[in-house]
Coordinates of C-alpha atoms in Angstrom, one line a residue:
M2 CA 59.4 70.7 -36.0
T3 CA 56.1 72.1 -37.9
E4 CA 53.5 69.4 -38.3
L5 CA 52.4 69.2 -41.8
T6 CA 48.4 69.8 -42.4
P7 CA 46.3 66.9 -44.0
E8 CA 46.4 68.6 -47.6
E9 CA 50.4 68.8 -47.1
L10 CA 50.5 65.0 -45.9
A11 CA 47.9 64.5 -49.1
E12 CA 50.0 66.2 -51.5
I13 CA 53.2 64.0 -49.9
E14 CA 51.3 60.9 -50.3
R15 CA 50.8 61.8 -53.9
R16 CA 53.8 62.5 -54.7
F17 CA 55.3 59.3 -53.9
E18 CA 52.3 57.1 -55.0
N19 CA 52.7 58.6 -58.8
F20 CA 56.6 58.3 -58.5
D21 CA 58.5 57.0 -61.7
I22 CA 61.9 56.6 -61.6
G23 CA 62.1 56.5 -64.9
T24 CA 60.8 60.3 -65.3
A25 CA 62.3 61.8 -62.1
D26 CA 64.4 64.7 -62.3
V27 CA 68.1 63.5 -61.2
Y28 CA 70.4 66.2 -59.9
D29 CA 73.9 65.5 -60.5
V30 CA 75.3 66.3 -57.3
D31 CA 79.3 66.1 -56.7
V32 CA 79.7 63.1 -54.2
D33 CA 82.0 65.2 -52.0
E34 CA 78.8 67.2 -50.7
L35 CA 76.9 64.6 -49.8
P36 CA 77.1 62.5 -46.8
P37 CA 78.4 58.7 -47.0
Q38 CA 75.1 57.4 -46.3
V39 CA 73.5 59.1 -49.1
V40 CA 76.1 58.3 -51.6
L41 CA 75.8 54.9 -50.6
T42 CA 71.2 54.8 -50.9
R43 CA 72.1 56.5 -54.2
A44 CA 74.4 54.0 -55.4
M45 CA 72.2 51.1 -54.3
A46 CA 69.6 52.6 -56.3
E47 CA 71.6 53.4 -59.3
R48 CA 72.4 49.0 -58.7
E49 CA 68.9 48.0 -58.7
L50 CA 68.1 50.3 -61.7
L51 CA 70.7 48.8 -63.8
L52 CA 70.1 45.1 -62.5
R53 CA 66.2 45.8 -63.8
Q54 CA 67.5 46.6 -67.0
A55 CA 70.3 43.7 -67.2
D56 CA 67.3 41.4 -66.3
E57 CA 65.1 42.6 -69.4
V58 CA 67.8 42.7 -71.7
M59 CA 68.6 38.6 -70.5
H60 CA 64.9 38.0 -70.7
D61 CA 64.3 39.6 -74.4
A62 CA 67.6 37.7 -75.6
I63 CA 66.6 34.2 -74.0
G64 CA 62.8 34.9 -75.5
T65 CA 64.6 35.6 -79.0
A66 CA 66.9 32.1 -78.7
R67 CA 63.8 29.9 -77.6
A68 CA 61.1 31.4 -80.3
A69 CA 64.4 30.2 -82.8
N70 CA 64.1 27.1 -81.0
L71 CA 67.0 27.3 -79.7
S72 CA 67.3 24.6 -76.9
W73 CA 67.6 25.0 -73.2
H74 CA 70.6 22.9 -72.9
K75 CA 72.6 25.1 -75.8
I76 CA 71.4 28.3 -73.9
G77 CA 72.5 26.9 -70.3
I78 CA 75.6 26.5 -72.2
V79 CA 76.1 30.4 -73.1
L80 CA 74.9 31.1 -70.4
G81 CA 77.5 29.1 -68.5
T82 CA 74.9 26.7 -66.4
T83 CA 73.1 24.0 -67.1
G84 CA 69.9 24.1 -69.4
E85 CA 67.7 23.3 -66.5
A86 CA 68.6 26.2 -64.6
A87 CA 68.7 28.3 -67.4
R88 CA 65.2 27.3 -67.7
Q89 CA 64.2 27.6 -64.0
R90 CA 65.5 31.1 -64.4
Y91 CA 64.5 32.6 -67.1
T92 CA 60.7 30.4 -67.9
K93 CA 57.9 33.2 -67.3
R94 CA 55.9 32.4 -64.2
T95 CA 52.4 33.3 -63.8
S96 CA 51.5 32.6 -60.5
S97 CA 52.8 30.4 -57.2
S98 CA 50.7 27.4 -58.8
G99 CA 51.6 27.3 -62.5
I100 CA 54.8 28.0 -65.0
T101 CA 53.7 29.9 -68.7
R102 CA 55.7 28.7 -71.3
V103 CA 55.5 30.0 -75.0
K104 CA 55.4 27.7 -77.6
N105 CA 54.9 28.0 -81.3
G106 CA 53.6 31.5 -80.2
E107 CA 51.2 30.2 -77.8
S108 CA 51.2 29.9 -73.9
T109 CA 50.4 26.9 -72.4
R110 CA 50.3 26.4 -68.5
G111 CA 51.3 23.2 -67.0
A112 CA 49.6 21.7 -64.0
K113 CA 51.2 22.2 -60.4
G114 CA 54.7 23.9 -62.0
R115 CA 55.1 21.4 -64.7
L116 CA 55.5 22.5 -68.0
S117 CA 53.8 21.2 -70.8
A118 CA 54.9 20.2 -74.0

């Protein structure tokens, strides 16, 4: 195995740091041509991408519902959980010390993680 030059290492590092899955070239290779570990790794990466996209869709839909003054209780019913569980999961967290809540188009921050009314 040959050693990489500092320039080659820098180029690899640059590509890694600037990698964007959304714009990456995807080559569709027949699964039978790949080792099982590669197939599994690929499936896990695709799963992660789909989960992120689904999470964005849910956050957008719940944001729209809240903007229309739908209560957390009713959102919880639709999601098959309690309103409190839905609120905890879908309220935007801005830091470890507080939670941001959007009310009437304005963000308010509660002290010590409590939501302000």
